[in-house]
Coordinates of C-alpha atoms and ligand atoms in Angstrom, one line a residue:
X1 CA -86.1 13.7 57.2
X2 CA -85.9 14.4 53.5
X3 CA -82.7 16.6 53.8
X4 CA -80.9 14.0 56.1
X5 CA -81.7 11.4 53.4
X6 CA -80.1 13.9 50.8
X7 CA -77.3 14.3 53.0
X8 CA -76.5 10.7 53.4
X9 CA -76.8 10.1 49.5
X10 CA -74.4 12.9 49.0
X11 CA -72.0 11.6 51.6
X12 CA -71.9 8.1 50.1
X13 CA -71.3 9.6 46.6
X14 CA -68.5 11.5 48.0
X15 CA -67.1 8.4 49.5
X16 CA -67.5 6.4 46.3
X17 CA -65.9 9.1 44.3
X18 CA -63.1 9.4 46.8
X19 CA -62.6 5.5 46.9
X20 CA -62.1 5.6 43.0
X21 CA -59.9 8.7 42.5
X22 CA -59.4 10.5 45.7
X23 CA -61.4 13.3 44.4
X24 CA -64.1 15.3 46.0
X25 CA -66.8 16.8 43.7
X26 CA -67.0 20.7 43.5
X27 CA -70.4 20.6 45.3
X28 CA -68.5 19.3 48.3
X29 CA -65.9 22.0 48.2
X30 CA -63.4 19.7 46.8
X31 CA -59.8 20.6 46.3
X32 CA -58.6 20.5 42.7
X33 CA -56.3 17.5 42.1
X34 CA -53.5 20.0 40.9
X35 CA -53.2 23.5 42.0
X36 CA -54.3 26.2 39.7
X37 CA -51.7 28.6 38.3
X38 CA -53.1 32.0 39.4
X39 CA -53.1 34.4 36.5
X40 CA -49.8 36.0 36.7
X41 CA -50.1 39.7 36.6
X42 CA -46.6 40.3 37.7
X43 CA -44.8 42.8 35.7
X44 CA -48.0 43.9 34.1
X45 CA -48.3 47.3 35.9
X46 CA -47.8 50.5 34.0
X47 CA -44.3 50.8 32.8
X48 CA -44.0 54.5 33.6
X49 CA -40.4 55.0 33.2
X50 CA -40.4 53.6 29.7
X51 CA -43.2 56.2 28.8
X52 CA -41.3 58.9 30.4
X53 CA -37.9 58.1 28.8
X54 CA -39.7 57.7 25.4
X55 CA -41.5 61.1 25.9
X56 CA -38.2 62.8 26.4
X57 CA -36.8 61.5 23.0
X58 CA -40.0 61.9 20.7
X59 CA -40.2 65.1 18.7
X60 CA -43.7 65.9 17.8
X61 CA -43.1 69.7 17.1
X62 CA -44.1 71.1 13.9
X63 CA -45.3 74.0 12.3
X64 CA -46.2 75.8 8.8
X65 CA -42.9 75.4 7.5
X66 CA -41.5 73.3 4.3
X67 CA -43.0 73.5 0.9
X68 CA -46.6 72.6 1.5
X69 CA -49.0 74.9 -0.1
X70 CA -51.8 76.4 2.1
X71 CA -55.1 74.7 2.8
X72 CA -54.1 71.2 2.7
X73 CA -56.4 68.6 4.5
X74 CA -55.6 67.8 8.1
X75 CA -53.5 64.6 8.2
X76 CA -54.8 61.5 9.9
X77 CA -53.6 60.9 13.4
X78 CA -50.3 59.0 13.4
X79 CA -48.5 56.9 15.9
X80 CA -45.1 58.3 16.9
X81 CA -43.9 55.7 19.3
X82 CA -45.0 52.2 20.2
X83 CA -43.7 50.5 23.5
X84 CA -40.9 52.6 23.7
X85 CA -39.7 52.6 20.0
X86 CA -40.2 55.7 17.9
X87 CA -42.0 55.1 14.7
X88 CA -44.0 57.0 12.2
X89 CA -47.2 55.0 11.4
X90 CA -50.8 55.5 10.7
X91 CA -53.4 54.2 13.0
X92 CA -54.6 50.8 11.9
X93 CA -58.2 51.3 10.5
X94 CA -60.4 48.6 11.9
X95 CA -63.8 47.7 10.6
X96 CA -65.6 50.7 12.0
X97 CA -68.7 50.1 14.1
X98 CA -72.0 51.3 12.4
X99 CA -72.3 53.7 15.1
X100 CA -69.0 55.5 14.4
X101 CA -70.3 57.1 11.3
X102 CA -70.8 60.8 11.7
X103 CA -69.3 60.8 15.0
X104 CA -66.9 63.7 15.2
X105 CA -63.2 63.0 15.8
X106 CA -62.5 63.7 19.4
X107 CA -59.5 65.9 20.5
X108 CA -59.3 68.7 22.8
X109 CA -62.5 70.2 21.2
X110 CA -63.4 73.9 21.3
X111 CA -67.0 74.8 22.0
X112 CA -69.2 75.8 18.8
X113 CA -68.9 79.3 17.8
X114 CA -66.1 79.7 20.1
X115 CA -64.5 83.0 21.1
X116 CA -60.6 83.2 21.2
X117 CA -58.4 84.8 23.6
X118 CA -54.9 86.3 23.0
X119 CA -52.2 84.0 24.4
X120 CA -49.1 86.0 23.3
X121 CA -48.7 89.1 20.9
X122 CA -46.0 89.6 18.2
X123 CA -43.3 92.0 18.1
X124 CA -44.6 94.4 15.6
X125 CA -43.6 95.1 12.0
X126 CA -40.9 97.7 12.2
X127 CA -37.9 97.4 9.9
X128 CA -35.7 95.6 12.5
X129 CA -38.6 93.7 14.3
X130 CA -37.8 90.1 14.4
X131 CA -40.1 87.3 15.8
X132 CA -40.7 83.6 15.5
X133 CA -43.5 81.1 14.9
X134 CA -44.6 78.2 16.8
X135 CA -43.2 74.9 16.5
X136 CA -45.5 72.6 18.6
X137 CA -47.4 69.5 18.9
X138 CA -50.8 68.6 17.2
X139 CA -50.0 70.7 14.1
X140 CA -52.9 70.6 11.7
X141 CA -52.6 72.7 8.7
X142 CA -52.2 76.4 7.6
X143 CA -53.6 79.0 5.3
X144 CA -52.6 82.3 4.3
X145 CA -55.0 85.3 4.9
X146 CA -54.9 88.8 3.2
X147 CA -52.0 90.7 4.3
X148 CA -53.8 94.1 3.3
X149 CA -54.5 94.2 7.3
X150 CA -53.3 91.8 10.1
X151 CA -56.4 89.9 9.6
X152 CA -57.0 88.2 12.9
X153 CA -60.7 87.3 12.2
X154 CA -60.0 85.5 9.0
X155 CA -57.5 83.5 10.6
X156 CA -59.9 82.6 13.5
X157 CA -62.6 81.7 11.2
X158 CA -60.2 79.3 9.5
X159 CA -59.6 77.7 12.9
X160 CA -63.4 77.4 13.1
X161 CA -63.8 75.7 9.9
X162 CA -61.1 73.0 10.7
X163 CA -62.2 70.0 12.8
X164 CA -60.1 69.8 16.2
X165 CA -58.4 73.3 15.8
X166 CA -58.2 75.1 19.2
X167 CA -55.3 77.4 18.6
X168 CA -54.0 79.6 15.7
X169 CA -50.6 81.2 15.1
X170 CA -50.6 84.2 13.0
X171 CA -47.4 85.7 11.7
X172 CA -45.7 87.2 8.7
X173 CA -43.1 85.5 6.9
X174 CA -40.6 87.3 4.6
X175 CA -38.3 86.2 1.8
X176 CA -40.1 83.0 1.1
X177 CA -40.4 82.8 -2.8
X178 CA -43.4 80.5 -2.6
X179 CA -45.5 82.9 -0.7
X180 CA -44.2 85.8 -2.8
X181 CA -44.5 84.1 -6.3
X182 CA -45.7 80.7 -6.5
X183 CA -48.9 80.2 -4.4
X184 CA -52.0 82.0 -5.9
X185 CA -53.0 83.7 -2.5
X186 CA -50.0 86.3 -2.9
X187 CA -49.8 86.9 0.7
X188 CA -47.1 86.3 3.3
X189 CA -49.5 86.4 6.4
X190 CA -49.6 82.8 7.6
X191 CA -52.2 81.3 9.9
X192 CA -51.0 78.0 11.4
X193 CA -53.6 75.7 13.2
X194 CA -53.2 73.4 16.1
X195 CA -55.3 71.0 18.1
X196 CA -53.4 72.1 21.3
X197 CA -52.7 75.3 22.9
X198 CA -49.3 76.6 22.7
X199 CA -47.4 79.5 24.5
X200 CA -44.7 82.0 23.7
X201 CA -42.2 79.7 25.0
X202 CA -42.7 77.6 22.0
X203 CA -41.8 80.4 19.4
X204 CA -38.6 78.5 18.2
X205 CA -38.9 79.0 14.4
X206 CA -37.0 82.2 13.6
X207 CA -36.7 81.5 9.8
X208 CA -33.1 82.1 8.8
X209 CA -33.4 79.8 5.8
X210 CA -31.9 80.5 2.3
X211 CA -35.3 80.1 0.5
X212 CA -34.2 82.7 -2.3
X213 CA -31.3 81.8 -4.3
X214 CA -28.1 82.9 -2.6
X215 CA -26.9 85.6 -2.2
X216 CA -30.6 86.7 -1.7
X217 CA -31.8 87.4 1.9
X218 CA -32.7 84.8 4.5
X219 CA -36.4 84.4 5.6
X220 CA -37.5 85.9 8.7
X221 CA -40.9 86.2 10.9
X222 CA -42.4 89.1 12.3
X223 CA -45.6 89.9 14.4
X224 CA -46.4 86.3 15.5
X225 CA -49.4 86.2 17.7
X226 CA -51.1 83.1 19.3
X227 CA -55.0 82.7 19.6
X228 CA -56.6 79.9 22.0
X229 CA -60.4 78.9 22.0
X230 CA -61.7 80.1 25.2
X231 CA -63.5 76.9 26.1
X232 CA -62.8 73.4 25.4
X233 CA -65.2 70.6 25.5
X234 CA -65.0 66.9 26.7
X235 CA -64.1 64.7 23.6
X236 CA -66.7 62.6 22.2
X237 CA -66.5 59.0 23.9
X238 CA -65.8 56.4 21.1
X239 CA -68.6 54.0 20.3
X240 CA -68.2 50.9 22.2
X241 CA -66.6 52.5 25.2
X242 CA -67.5 54.2 28.3
X243 CA -65.6 57.0 30.2
X244 CA -64.4 55.9 33.6
X245 CA -62.7 59.3 34.7
X246 CA -61.3 62.4 33.7
X247 CA -59.9 64.8 32.9
X248 CA -57.5 64.7 35.8
X249 CA -53.7 65.2 36.1
X250 CA -53.0 61.6 36.9
X251 CA -52.3 58.7 34.7
X252 CA -53.2 55.2 35.6
X253 CA -50.6 53.1 37.5
X254 CA -52.5 49.8 37.3
X255 CA -52.2 46.2 36.6
X256 CA -53.0 44.4 33.3
X257 CA -50.8 46.8 31.4
X258 CA -50.3 45.9 27.7
X259 CA -48.1 48.7 26.4
X260 CA -48.4 52.3 25.1
X261 CA -48.6 54.2 21.9
X262 CA -47.8 58.0 21.6
X263 CA -50.0 59.7 18.9
X264 CA -49.5 63.2 17.3
X265 CA -52.8 64.6 18.9
X266 CA -55.2 64.1 21.7
X267 CA -57.4 61.9 19.7
X268 CA -59.5 59.6 21.7
X269 CA -61.0 57.7 18.9
X270 CA -57.4 56.9 17.4
X271 CA -56.5 55.6 21.0
X272 CA -59.7 53.3 20.9
X273 CA -58.7 52.0 17.5
X274 CA -55.2 51.2 18.8
X275 CA -57.0 49.3 21.7
X276 CA -59.4 47.4 19.4
X277 CA -56.5 46.2 17.2
X278 CA -53.9 45.4 19.9
X279 CA -53.2 41.9 19.9
X280 CA -54.6 39.7 22.9
X281 CA -52.2 39.6 25.9
X282 CA -51.4 35.7 26.3
X283 CA -52.4 35.9 30.2
X284 CA -55.0 38.7 30.0
X285 CA -56.7 38.5 26.8
X286 CA -57.8 41.6 24.7
X287 CA -57.4 45.3 25.4
X288 CA -60.3 46.4 27.5
X289 CA -59.4 49.8 28.7
X290 CA -57.3 52.8 27.6
X291 CA -55.8 55.8 29.5
X292 CA -55.1 58.8 27.2
X293 CA -53.2 61.7 28.5
X294 CA -51.1 64.7 27.6
X295 CA -47.4 64.9 28.7
X296 CA -46.0 68.2 29.1
X297 CA -42.2 69.0 29.6
X298 CA -41.4 72.2 31.5
X299 CA -45.0 73.4 30.7
X300 CA -44.7 72.7 26.9
X301 CA -47.0 70.0 25.2
X302 CA -44.8 67.1 24.3
X303 CA -46.9 64.0 23.3
X304 CA -50.1 62.4 23.8
X305 CA -49.9 58.9 25.4
X306 CA -52.4 55.8 24.8
X307 CA -51.8 53.4 27.4
X308 CA -53.7 50.0 27.0
X309 CA -54.8 47.5 29.6
X310 CA -56.5 44.1 29.7
X311 CA -58.1 45.1 33.1
X312 CA -60.4 48.0 33.4
X313 CA -59.6 50.8 35.8
X314 CA -60.7 54.2 36.9
X315 CA -59.3 57.1 38.8
X316 CA -58.6 55.1 41.9
X317 CA -55.4 54.2 40.2
X318 CA -54.7 57.3 38.3
X319 CA -52.0 58.4 40.6
X320 CA -49.1 58.8 38.3
X321 CA -48.8 62.6 38.1
X322 CA -45.6 62.7 36.3
X323 CA -41.8 62.5 37.1
X324 CA -39.3 65.6 37.2
X325 CA -40.1 68.1 34.4
X326 CA -42.7 65.7 32.8
X327 CA -46.4 66.2 34.0
X328 CA -49.5 64.3 33.2
X329 CA -52.4 66.5 32.1
X330 CA -55.8 65.9 30.4
X331 CA -55.8 62.3 31.5
X332 CA -59.1 60.4 30.8
X333 CA -59.9 56.6 31.2
X334 CA -62.3 54.6 28.8
X335 CA -63.4 51.2 29.4
X336 CA -64.6 48.8 26.5
X337 CA -68.2 47.9 26.9
X338 CA -68.8 44.3 27.4
X339 CA -72.2 43.3 26.1
X340 CA -72.5 40.2 28.2
X341 CA -74.2 40.9 31.5
X342 CA -72.1 39.8 34.4
X343 CA -69.6 37.8 32.3
X344 CA -67.4 37.2 35.5
X345 CA -70.4 35.7 37.3
X346 CA -69.7 38.0 40.2
X347 CA -73.3 38.9 40.5
X348 CA -73.7 35.5 42.3
X349 CA -72.9 35.7 46.0
X350 CA -73.5 33.7 49.1
X351 CA -74.8 36.6 51.0
X352 CA -73.1 38.4 54.0
X353 CA -73.1 35.7 56.6
X354 CA -70.4 33.2 55.2
X355 CA -66.7 34.0 56.3
X356 CA -65.3 32.3 53.4
X357 CA -68.0 32.2 50.8
X358 CA -69.0 28.9 49.4
X359 CA -72.2 28.4 47.6
X360 CA -73.6 27.2 44.1
X361 CA -76.6 27.4 42.1
X362 CA -78.0 26.1 38.8
X363 CA -78.9 29.7 37.9
X364 CA -79.4 33.2 39.0
X365 CA -80.4 36.6 37.4
X366 CA -77.8 36.6 34.7
X367 CA -76.8 33.0 33.8
X368 CA -78.8 29.7 33.7
X369 CA -77.2 26.3 33.8
X370 CA -79.2 23.3 32.1
X371 CA -78.3 19.7 32.7
X372 CA -78.7 17.0 30.3
X373 CA -81.9 14.9 30.5
X374 CA -81.4 12.6 33.6
X375 CA -78.3 14.7 34.8
X376 CA -78.0 16.3 38.0
X377 CA -76.6 19.8 38.3
X378 CA -74.5 19.5 35.1
X379 CA -74.1 23.1 34.7
X380 CA -74.0 25.5 37.5
X381 CA -72.4 28.7 39.0
X382 CA -70.2 28.8 42.1
X383 CA -69.0 31.4 44.4
X384 CA -65.8 29.9 45.7
X385 CA -62.8 31.8 45.1
X386 CA -60.3 29.0 44.6
X387 CA -62.2 27.9 41.5
X388 CA -62.4 31.3 39.9
X389 CA -60.0 32.9 37.4
X390 CA -60.6 36.3 38.7
X391 CA -62.8 37.5 41.4
X392 CA -64.8 34.9 43.5
X393 CA -67.4 33.3 41.2
X394 CA -67.1 31.0 38.1
X395 CA -69.2 28.6 36.1
X396 CA -68.9 24.9 36.1
X397 CA -69.8 22.5 33.4
X398 CA -70.1 18.6 34.7
X399 CA -72.2 17.2 37.3
X400 CA -71.3 19.4 40.5
X401 CA -72.1 16.1 42.7
X402 CA -70.1 13.9 40.5
X403 CA -73.3 11.9 40.2
X404 CA -73.4 11.6 36.2
X405 CA -71.1 12.0 33.3
X406 CA -73.4 14.1 31.1
X407 CA -72.5 17.5 29.8
X408 CA -74.2 20.8 30.9
X409 CA -75.1 23.8 29.1
X410 CA -74.6 27.3 30.4
X411 CA -76.2 30.4 28.8
X412 CA -77.0 33.9 29.7
X413 CA -80.7 34.1 30.9
X414 CA -81.5 37.0 28.3
X415 CA -80.6 37.3 24.7
X416 CA -77.7 39.7 24.2
X417 CA -78.4 43.1 23.2
X418 CA -76.2 43.2 20.0
X419 CA -76.5 45.1 16.9
X420 CA -77.5 43.0 13.9
X421 CA -74.9 42.5 11.3
X422 CA -72.2 43.7 13.5
X423 CA -69.0 41.7 14.1
X424 CA -67.9 41.0 17.7
X425 CA -65.0 39.4 19.6
X426 CA -66.2 36.6 22.0
X427 CA -63.6 36.1 24.7
X428 CA -63.6 33.8 27.7
X429 CA -61.3 31.9 30.0
X430 CA -61.6 28.3 30.3
X431 CA -59.7 25.6 32.7
X432 CA -60.1 21.8 33.0
X433 CA -57.5 21.0 35.7
X434 CA -59.9 20.0 38.5
X435 CA -59.7 16.3 38.5
X436 CA -56.1 15.9 37.4
X437 CA -54.5 14.9 34.0
X438 CA -55.9 11.5 33.6
X439 CA -59.6 12.3 34.5
X440 CA -59.6 15.4 32.5
X441 CA -58.1 14.1 29.4
X442 CA -61.5 13.7 27.7
X443 CA -62.6 17.3 28.7
X444 CA -64.6 19.0 25.9
X445 CA -66.2 22.5 25.4
X446 CA -68.6 23.6 22.6
X447 CA -69.2 27.1 21.9
X448 CA -72.6 27.8 20.5
X449 CA -73.9 31.0 19.0
X450 CA -77.5 31.2 17.9
X451 CA -77.8 27.4 18.0
X452 CA -74.8 26.9 15.6
X453 CA -71.5 25.4 16.8
X454 CA -68.8 27.9 16.6
X455 CA -66.2 25.4 17.8
X456 CA -65.6 22.4 20.0
X457 CA -62.4 22.3 21.9
X458 CA -60.7 19.4 23.3
X459 CA -58.4 20.8 25.8
X460 CA -57.8 17.7 27.9
X461 CA -56.0 18.9 31.2
X462 CA -55.6 22.7 31.1
X463 CA -54.8 25.5 33.2
X464 CA -56.9 28.7 32.9
X465 CA -56.4 29.7 29.1
X466 CA -58.1 32.7 27.2
X467 CA -60.0 31.9 24.0
X468 CA -61.2 34.5 21.3
X469 CA -63.8 33.9 18.4
X470 CA -65.2 36.6 16.0
X471 CA -69.0 36.1 15.7
X472 CA -71.5 38.1 13.7
X473 CA -74.5 39.2 15.5
X474 CA -78.2 39.0 14.2
X475 CA -79.6 40.8 17.1
X476 CA -80.9 39.3 20.4
X477 CA -78.2 36.7 20.1
X478 CA -78.0 33.5 22.1
X479 CA -74.7 32.1 23.4
X480 CA -74.2 28.7 25.1
X481 CA -71.4 26.9 26.4
X482 CA -71.8 23.1 26.5
X483 CA -69.4 20.4 27.9
X484 CA -68.0 19.0 31.0
X485 CA -68.7 15.3 31.8
X486 CA -67.7 14.5 35.3
X487 CA -65.1 14.1 36.2
X488 CA -63.7 15.9 33.1
X489 CA -65.0 19.1 34.7
X490 CA -64.6 22.4 32.6
X491 CA -64.8 25.7 34.4
X492 CA -65.6 29.1 32.3
X493 CA -65.1 32.5 33.8
X494 CA -64.7 36.2 32.3
X495 CA -66.8 35.9 29.3
X496 CA -66.8 39.1 27.3
X497 CA -68.4 40.3 23.9
X498 CA -66.7 43.3 22.3
X499 CA -67.8 45.1 19.1
X500 CA -65.1 44.9 16.6
Ligands
NAG1 C1 -45.0 38.2 41.9 O1 -43.7 38.8 42.2 C2 -43.5 38.8 43.7 C3 -42.0 39.2 44.0 O2 -41.3 39.0 42.9 C4 -43.6 37.2 44.2 O3 -43.4 37.2 45.7 C5 -45.1 36.8 43.8 O4 -45.1 35.4 44.3 C6 -45.3 36.8 42.4 N1 -46.7 36.5 42.1 C7 -47.0 35.8 41.2 C8 -48.5 35.5 41.0 O5 -46.1 35.1 40.5
NAG2 C1 -57.3 59.2 6.4 O1 -57.6 57.9 6.6 C2 -58.7 57.4 5.8 C3 -59.0 56.0 6.2 O2 -57.8 55.3 6.1 C4 -58.3 57.7 4.3 O3 -59.4 57.3 3.6 C5 -58.1 59.2 4.1 O4 -57.5 59.3 2.7 C6 -57.0 59.5 5.2 N1 -56.7 60.9 5.1 C7 -55.7 61.4 4.7 C8 -55.6 63.1 4.8 O5 -54.9 60.9 4.8
NAG3 C1 -43.8 60.2 8.5 O1 -44.1 59.6 7.2 C2 -44.7 60.4 6.4 C3 -45.0 59.6 4.9 O2 -44.1 58.8 4.6 C4 -43.8 61.5 6.1 O3 -44.4 62.5 5.1 C5 -43.4 62.3 7.2 O4 -42.5 63.2 7.0 C6 -42.8 61.4 8.3 N1 -42.6 62.1 9.5 C7 -41.6 61.9 10.2 C8 -41.4 62.6 11.6 O5 -40.7 61.2 9.9
NAG4 C1 -72.4 72.9 16.5 O1 -73.5 73.7 16.3 C2 -74.3 72.8 15.3 C3 -75.6 73.6 15.0 O2 -76.1 74.2 16.1 C4 -74.7 71.6 15.8 O3 -75.4 70.6 14.9 C5 -73.4 70.7 16.1 O4 -73.6 69.4 16.8 C6 -72.5 71.6 17.0 N1 -71.4 70.8 17.2 C7 -70.6 70.7 18.4 C8 -69.3 70.1 18.3 O5 -71.2 71.0 19.4
NAG5 C1 -48.1 90.7 1.1 O1 -47.5 89.4 0.6 C2 -47.0 89.3 -0.7 C3 -46.4 87.9 -1.0 O2 -45.7 87.4 0.0 C4 -46.0 90.4 -0.5 O3 -45.3 90.3 -1.8 C5 -46.3 91.7 0.0 O4 -45.2 92.6 0.0 C6 -47.0 91.6 1.1 N1 -47.5 92.9 1.5 C7 -47.2 93.5 2.8 C8 -47.9 94.8 3.0 O5 -46.7 92.9 3.6
NAG6 C1 -62.5 59.7 41.5 O1 -63.8 60.3 41.1 C2 -64.7 60.4 42.0 C3 -65.9 60.9 41.3 O2 -65.8 62.0 40.3 C4 -64.4 61.4 43.1 O3 -65.2 61.5 44.0 C5 -63.1 60.8 43.6 O4 -62.6 61.6 44.7 C6 -62.0 60.6 42.7 N1 -60.9 59.6 43.2 C7 -59.6 60.0 43.1 C8 -58.6 59.2 43.6 O5 -59.3 61.1 42.4

């Protein structure tokens, strides 16, 4: 009898709402007064052709040429292209997370106390022997070692001492006055270091420069050998991220693509910094995922791609293996960690019986809605795909039955596992179009962080829109969304908190 009585009450409410506005409340599976614009991810798939054509233009090859004295510090990773345009820029340096201190830079890293193996040998040192040194990607720095012998051990010890070094090119350079007279080491045996492994095919610097005043002899190279670390380790995962796949020979071909950068070495942390500082996409919001990979052209390392996405992915979409002579190698994916548990509400489901799921609840394991005193289901979670921004589930503020016009409050059931003092980006998507332009005009939404109001928005009638705020954590933080006064309903979806 009780349930019948409730049914009748609900039915009469539905009729009364319908009478005044034609609107059916969400709890009765009402259809929004205006159609939702679905998020338009058209044209947001990886633009592989732009990556490939830029990779064929960029020149990241370098070696121990020029005037630089030996033993210079390794330069910071630089960006060589952004979204198809060649540039020469440093990585923007975001406020580093506390955890980042002391974390080694991550590149193609060699194992500790590594042994090296010979990749190619040199021509010898006879009068007429001529050779060439490497010009390749991910050049780090060089030193000169004593030329009393062909001192391979000293060169490899130098590689061991430089972070990120996995390859050394050892060679004599003759008729370079800087080596002969200027630099204090008084040696012409150069040891050039790289953060990637190169082959004899990349011996392209034959000298031939007029370094002594004319008519002095041109410089030349002899006995150029290459040594690679025998074993490489996985790069360190940047703080605030989780690795989703790799290494494989497939780059992601996935939706939610925001653009790419080329960097001058395989530096996972640098790619994470680019993702952190990439401006939000107007449709998809913040960068939440990156795919780093090495491009080889005819087997020669050419550039290191950092592709950024607002939708996380994994190896299921890592299906772009290259194009023509360009191959994808060393591809890894990293997802930005979201501190909000089930920020998309997808953990709330209707069970397996329903064909087209429709159900709602005041709360479940991850989120809890609270009504105003005297209110009736003023904050709730719906599993009903037409209401959701992405996926099937979404949160609703405003009486789900349309029986009162009081605001509801939605909050995670547990405090957020933040790090005190750390700044975070809070991101969420909101819509207020359910009841149509007139009825939604007074829609409001307040964002509350540890009891303090961060902002109150008065969006009126609005399609799904992303919002971002910077908040500072005190540890075990409390987040609340308050608003919605039926029929000025407010929906919330895809809540995220990323360390800055
Ligand atoms: C995406 O593009 C296709 C083909 O141009 C079109 O049929 C589809 O409706 C578009 N989807 C959205 C969400 O705009
Ligand atoms: C690298 O960047 C850091 C931070 O911006 C800066 O302090 C440092 O001097 C740079 N190192 C080099 C070798 O340019
Ligand atoms: C990039 O800029 C730096 C500093 O201005 C300069 O030393 C370097 O030669 C430039 N590299 C290229 C490839 O233009
Ligand atoms: C190398 O070995 C030292 C000492 O055992 C250790 O502290 C360090 O973490 C190791 N580094 C790597 C990259 O494994
Ligand atoms: C060693 O290097 C110095 C400086 O370039 C040069 O003068 C000398 O001839 C070299 N010795 C040998 C054995 O190559
Ligand atoms: C993705 O990785 C998983 C686990 O490493 C593996 O089982 C699966 O075959 C991979 N899928 C693709 C498409 O490579």
